[in-house]
CSV table of C-alpha atoms in Angstrom, one decimal:
chain,number,residue,atom,x,y,z
A,1,MET,CA,0.0,0.0,0.0
A,2,TYR,CA,1.4,3.4,-1.0
A,3,LEU,CA,0.7,5.7,1.8
A,4,ALA,CA,0.4,8.9,-0.3
A,5,ASP,CA,-2.3,7.5,-2.6
A,6,HIS,CA,-4.8,7.2,0.3
A,7,THR,CA,-7.0,9.6,2.2
A,8,TRP,CA,-6.5,10.1,5.9
A,9,PRO,CA,-9.8,8.2,6.9
A,10,GLU,CA,-8.5,5.2,4.9
A,11,LEU,CA,-5.2,5.4,6.6
A,12,GLY,CA,-6.8,5.7,10.0
A,13,GLU,CA,-8.3,2.3,9.5
A,14,ALA,CA,-5.3,0.7,7.9
A,15,LEU,CA,-2.5,1.8,10.2
A,16,SER,CA,-2.2,0.0,13.5
A,17,ASP,CA,0.2,-0.8,16.3
A,18,GLU,CA,2.9,-3.3,15.3
A,19,SER,CA,2.6,-2.5,11.6
A,20,VAL,CA,5.5,-2.4,9.1
A,21,ALA,CA,6.5,0.5,6.8
A,22,LEU,CA,9.0,0.4,3.9
A,23,VAL,CA,10.9,3.6,3.4
A,24,PRO,CA,12.8,3.7,0.0
A,25,LEU,CA,16.0,5.8,0.1
A,26,GLY,CA,18.6,6.4,-2.6
A,27,SER,CA,20.4,9.2,-4.2
A,28,THR,CA,20.5,11.6,-7.1
A,29,GLU,CA,24.1,11.3,-8.3
A,30,GLN,CA,26.2,10.4,-11.3
A,31,HIS,CA,26.1,6.8,-12.4
A,32,GLY,CA,28.5,6.8,-15.3
A,33,PRO,CA,27.8,7.9,-18.9
A,34,HIS,CA,25.1,5.2,-19.3
A,35,LEU,CA,22.8,5.4,-16.3
A,36,PRO,CA,20.5,8.2,-15.0
A,37,LEU,CA,21.2,10.2,-11.8
A,38,ALA,CA,18.0,8.6,-10.5
A,39,THR,CA,19.4,5.1,-10.5
A,40,ASP,CA,19.6,4.5,-6.8
A,41,HIS,CA,16.2,5.9,-5.8
A,42,LEU,CA,14.5,4.2,-8.7
A,43,ILE,CA,15.9,0.8,-7.5
A,44,ALA,CA,14.9,1.4,-3.9
A,45,GLU,CA,11.4,2.6,-4.9
A,46,ALA,CA,10.8,-0.4,-7.3
A,47,LEU,CA,11.9,-2.9,-4.7
A,48,ALA,CA,9.8,-1.3,-1.9
A,49,THR,CA,6.8,-1.2,-4.2
A,50,ALA,CA,7.1,-4.8,-5.1
A,51,ALA,CA,7.4,-5.9,-1.5
A,52,ALA,CA,4.6,-3.7,-0.3
A,53,GLU,CA,2.3,-5.2,-3.0
A,54,GLU,CA,3.3,-8.7,-1.9
A,55,THR,CA,3.0,-8.3,1.8
A,56,GLY,CA,0.5,-5.4,2.4
A,57,ALA,CA,3.1,-3.3,4.2
A,58,VAL,CA,2.9,0.5,3.9
A,59,ARG,CA,5.3,2.1,1.5
A,60,THR,CA,6.2,5.8,2.1
A,61,PRO,CA,7.3,8.4,-0.4
A,62,THR,CA,10.9,8.0,-1.5
A,63,VAL,CA,13.9,9.9,-0.2
A,64,THR,CA,15.6,10.8,-3.4
A,65,VAL,CA,18.7,12.7,-2.3
A,66,GLY,CA,21.2,11.1,0.0
A,67,VAL,CA,24.8,11.4,1.3
A,68,SER,CA,26.7,11.7,-2.0
A,69,PRO,CA,29.5,14.3,-1.7
A,70,HIS,CA,32.0,11.8,-3.0
A,71,HIS,CA,30.4,12.1,-6.5
A,72,ARG,CA,30.2,15.9,-6.4
A,73,GLN,CA,32.7,16.5,-9.3
A,74,PHE,CA,30.1,15.1,-11.8
A,75,PRO,CA,27.5,17.6,-13.0
A,76,GLY,CA,24.0,17.2,-11.6
A,77,THR,CA,25.0,15.2,-8.5
A,78,MET,CA,23.0,16.3,-5.4
A,79,TRP,CA,23.8,15.6,-1.8
A,80,VAL,CA,23.0,16.5,1.8
A,81,ASP,CA,25.5,16.5,4.6
A,82,PRO,CA,25.4,13.5,7.0
A,83,PRO,CA,24.0,15.3,10.1
A,84,GLU,CA,21.1,16.8,8.2
A,85,PHE,CA,20.4,13.5,6.5
A,86,ARG,CA,20.3,11.6,9.8
A,87,ASP,CA,18.1,14.2,11.4
A,88,TYR,CA,15.7,14.3,8.5
A,89,VAL,CA,15.3,10.5,8.3
A,90,GLU,CA,15.0,10.2,12.1
A,91,SER,CA,12.2,12.9,12.2
A,92,PHE,CA,10.5,11.2,9.2
A,93,THR,CA,10.5,7.9,11.0
A,94,ARG,CA,9.2,9.4,14.2
A,95,ASN,CA,6.3,10.7,12.2
A,96,LEU,CA,5.5,7.1,11.2
A,97,ALA,CA,5.7,5.9,14.8
A,98,TYR,CA,3.3,8.7,15.8
A,99,HIS,CA,0.7,7.1,13.5
A,100,GLY,CA,1.2,3.6,14.9
A,101,ILE,CA,4.0,2.1,12.9
A,102,ASP,CA,6.6,0.5,15.2
A,103,ARG,CA,8.8,-1.3,12.7
A,104,VAL,CA,10.5,0.2,9.7
A,105,VAL,CA,12.7,-1.1,6.9
A,106,PHE,CA,14.9,1.5,5.3
A,107,VAL,CA,15.0,0.1,1.7
A,108,ASN,CA,18.3,1.5,0.7
A,109,ALA,CA,20.1,1.5,-2.7
A,110,HIS,CA,23.0,3.9,-2.0
A,111,GLY,CA,26.1,2.8,-0.2
A,112,GLY,CA,26.7,6.4,1.1
A,113,ASN,CA,23.5,6.2,3.2
A,114,VAL,CA,24.3,2.9,5.0
A,115,GLN,CA,26.2,4.0,8.1
A,116,HIS,CA,23.9,6.9,8.7
A,117,LEU,CA,20.7,4.8,8.4
A,118,ARG,CA,22.1,2.4,10.9
A,119,GLU,CA,22.8,5.3,13.3
A,120,VAL,CA,19.2,6.5,12.9
A,121,GLY,CA,18.0,3.0,13.6
A,122,ARG,CA,20.1,2.9,16.8
A,123,ARG,CA,18.7,6.2,18.1
A,124,LEU,CA,15.1,5.0,17.5
A,125,HIS,CA,15.8,1.6,19.1
A,126,GLU,CA,17.4,3.0,22.2
A,127,ASP,CA,14.5,5.2,23.1
A,128,GLU,CA,12.0,2.5,22.1
A,129,THR,CA,10.3,4.7,19.4
A,130,ALA,CA,10.5,2.1,16.7
A,131,TYR,CA,12.6,-0.9,15.4
A,132,ALA,CA,14.1,0.5,12.2
A,133,ILE,CA,16.7,-1.4,10.2
A,134,GLU,CA,18.7,-0.7,7.1
A,135,TRP,CA,18.4,-3.1,4.1
A,136,MET,CA,20.7,-2.8,1.1
A,137,TRP,CA,19.5,-4.8,-1.8
A,138,ASP,CA,22.7,-6.1,-3.2
A,139,GLU,CA,23.9,-7.2,0.2
A,140,SER,CA,20.9,-9.5,0.4
A,141,ILE,CA,22.0,-11.5,-2.6
A,142,PRO,CA,25.8,-11.3,-2.7
A,143,GLU,CA,26.4,-14.8,-4.1
A,144,LEU,CA,24.0,-14.2,-7.0
A,145,VAL,CA,25.5,-10.8,-7.9
A,146,ASP,CA,29.0,-12.4,-8.0
A,147,ASP,CA,27.8,-15.4,-10.0
A,148,LEU,CA,26.0,-13.3,-12.7
A,149,PHE,CA,28.8,-10.9,-13.5
A,150,GLU,CA,32.4,-11.6,-14.2
A,151,HIS,CA,33.6,-8.0,-13.5
A,152,ASN,CA,31.4,-6.5,-10.9
A,153,GLY,CA,31.7,-3.0,-9.5
A,154,PRO,CA,30.5,-1.1,-6.5
A,155,HIS,CA,29.0,1.7,-8.5
A,156,ALA,CA,27.4,2.2,-12.0
A,157,GLY,CA,28.6,-1.3,-12.9
A,158,PRO,CA,26.7,-4.4,-14.1
A,159,LYS,CA,24.5,-4.9,-11.0
A,160,GLU,CA,23.0,-1.4,-11.1
A,161,THR,CA,22.8,-1.5,-14.9
A,162,ALA,CA,20.9,-4.7,-14.7
A,163,MET,CA,18.4,-3.3,-12.2
A,164,ILE,CA,17.7,-0.2,-14.3
A,165,THR,CA,17.5,-2.4,-17.4
A,166,HIS,CA,14.7,-4.3,-15.6
A,167,ILE,CA,13.0,-1.3,-14.0
A,168,ALA,CA,13.3,1.4,-16.6
A,169,PRO,CA,15.1,0.1,-19.7
A,170,GLU,CA,14.4,3.3,-21.6
A,171,LEU,CA,16.7,5.2,-19.3
A,172,VAL,CA,19.8,3.0,-20.0
A,173,LYS,CA,22.0,4.5,-22.7
A,174,THR,CA,23.0,1.2,-24.3
A,175,ASP,CA,25.2,2.9,-26.8
A,176,ARG,CA,27.4,4.1,-23.9
A,177,LEU,CA,27.9,0.8,-22.2
A,178,GLU,CA,31.3,0.2,-23.8
A,179,ASP,CA,32.4,3.8,-22.9
A,180,ALA,CA,31.4,3.2,-19.3
A,181,ARG,CA,33.6,0.1,-19.2
A,182,ASP,CA,36.6,1.4,-21.2
A,183,ASP,CA,36.8,4.8,-19.6
A,184,GLY,CA,36.0,3.7,-16.2
A,185,LEU,CA,37.6,1.2,-13.8
A,186,VAL,CA,36.9,-2.5,-14.5
A,187,HIS,CA,39.4,-4.1,-12.1
A,188,LEU,CA,39.5,-2.5,-8.7
A,189,ASP,CA,42.7,-4.2,-7.8
A,190,GLU,CA,44.5,-2.3,-10.5
A,191,SER,CA,43.9,1.0,-8.7
A,192,ASP,CA,45.6,2.5,-5.7
A,193,ALA,CA,42.3,2.6,-3.8
A,194,VAL,CA,43.8,0.6,-0.9
A,195,VAL,CA,47.5,0.9,-0.1
A,196,HIS,CA,49.0,-1.1,2.8
A,197,GLY,CA,45.5,-1.5,4.2
A,198,ALA,CA,44.6,2.2,4.0
A,199,ARG,CA,41.8,3.6,1.8
A,200,THR,CA,43.6,6.3,-0.2
A,201,PHE,CA,40.6,7.9,-1.9
A,202,TYR,CA,37.8,10.2,-0.9
A,203,ASP,CA,36.0,10.8,-4.2
A,204,SER,CA,34.7,8.5,-6.9
A,205,ILE,CA,36.6,10.4,-9.6
A,206,ASP,CA,39.9,9.5,-7.8
A,207,ASN,CA,39.5,6.0,-9.2
A,208,SER,CA,37.3,6.3,-12.2
A,209,ALA,CA,37.4,9.2,-14.7
A,210,ASN,CA,33.8,8.7,-15.8
A,211,GLY,CA,32.4,7.5,-12.5
A,212,ALA,CA,31.7,3.9,-13.5
A,213,PHE,CA,33.2,0.7,-12.0
A,214,GLY,CA,33.0,-2.8,-13.4
A,215,ASP,CA,31.8,-4.0,-16.8
A,216,PRO,CA,28.1,-3.1,-17.6
A,217,THR,CA,28.3,-4.8,-21.0
A,218,ASP,CA,27.8,-8.1,-19.3
A,219,VAL,CA,24.1,-7.3,-18.6
A,220,THR,CA,21.2,-9.2,-20.3
A,221,GLU,CA,17.4,-8.9,-19.8
A,222,GLU,CA,17.4,-12.4,-18.3
A,223,LYS,CA,20.1,-11.5,-15.7
A,224,ALA,CA,18.3,-8.3,-14.9
A,225,GLU,CA,15.0,-10.0,-14.2
A,226,ARG,CA,16.7,-12.7,-12.1
A,227,LEU,CA,18.5,-10.1,-10.0
A,228,PHE,CA,15.4,-8.0,-9.4
A,229,GLU,CA,13.2,-11.0,-8.5
A,230,ALA,CA,15.8,-12.4,-6.1
A,231,ALA,CA,16.3,-9.1,-4.3
A,232,SER,CA,12.5,-8.4,-4.0
A,233,ASP,CA,12.0,-11.9,-2.6
A,234,GLN,CA,14.6,-11.2,0.1
A,235,LEU,CA,12.8,-8.0,1.0
A,236,VAL,CA,9.4,-9.8,1.2
A,237,GLN,CA,10.9,-12.4,3.5
A,238,LEU,CA,12.4,-9.7,5.7
A,239,VAL,CA,9.0,-7.9,6.0
A,240,GLU,CA,7.3,-11.2,6.9
A,241,TRP,CA,10.0,-11.9,9.5
A,242,LEU,CA,9.5,-8.4,11.1
A,243,ASP,CA,5.7,-8.7,11.0
A,244,ALA,CA,5.9,-12.0,12.9
A,245,ARG,CA,8.0,-10.6,15.8
A,246,ASP,CA,6.4,-9.6,19.1
A,247,ARG,CA,7.1,-6.0,20.0
A,248,ALA,CA,8.9,-7.2,23.2
A,249,GLU,CA,11.4,-9.1,21.0
A,250,LEU,CA,12.4,-5.9,19.2
A,251,LEU,CA,12.9,-3.6,22.2
A,252,PRO,CA,16.3,-3.1,23.8
A,253,LYS,CA,17.3,-5.7,26.3
A,254,ASP,CA,17.5,-4.8,30.0
A,255,ARG,CA,20.7,-3.9,31.7
A,256,VAL,CA,22.6,-7.0,33.0
A,257,GLU,CA,22.7,-7.1,36.8
């Protein structure tokens, strides 16, 4: 159920204690020469929509701008600073708790948001407002992602290209796939991203001239469908697991005496 499509009387009947909400979050940032800036939030929204339809959970509007200053050199990239992002998402989630929702899944598709969403979840958990957890789609199916693509990449590579190929194929510039590969970084171990155990970079452009990593030419429609279906199934199972928990199981444990 998409919350914003309904009237308040309808929602008053639908929302109840111990209900689950899906909050899609992504970014508006460069994704190489072949994918739209909307890539991350399109993925998050599509997965949250699919899971909400399957489970009956509430889906909220999408948070489309995230923590992305490491892509700032590429035109069009938007970002918010981490403290403001955390405060916004925390306030947003407290709104949901006010209306009776006590468990939330942050359906995330942007790596730069991860640590901040986990911090928000900790704050909400500690004061017993809600049980809110971060879920990153590709981390739910790591073996499949590795099996499908020979040269994966953390950003604007085959896995994200596959997801957009499934969700919005008209937005993929297929004539730029080879450019993304050839002018980007295919083999991460060929860069100086990590030297003697230290991460040496701060921005995406430090490692990839066009912002792409991996080989997106390895994507097919069949792989794209398989990837999306596997991730959405994991999210459905997570929602069902959350929905089955007693509230007491989700609250902080008592101090050990």
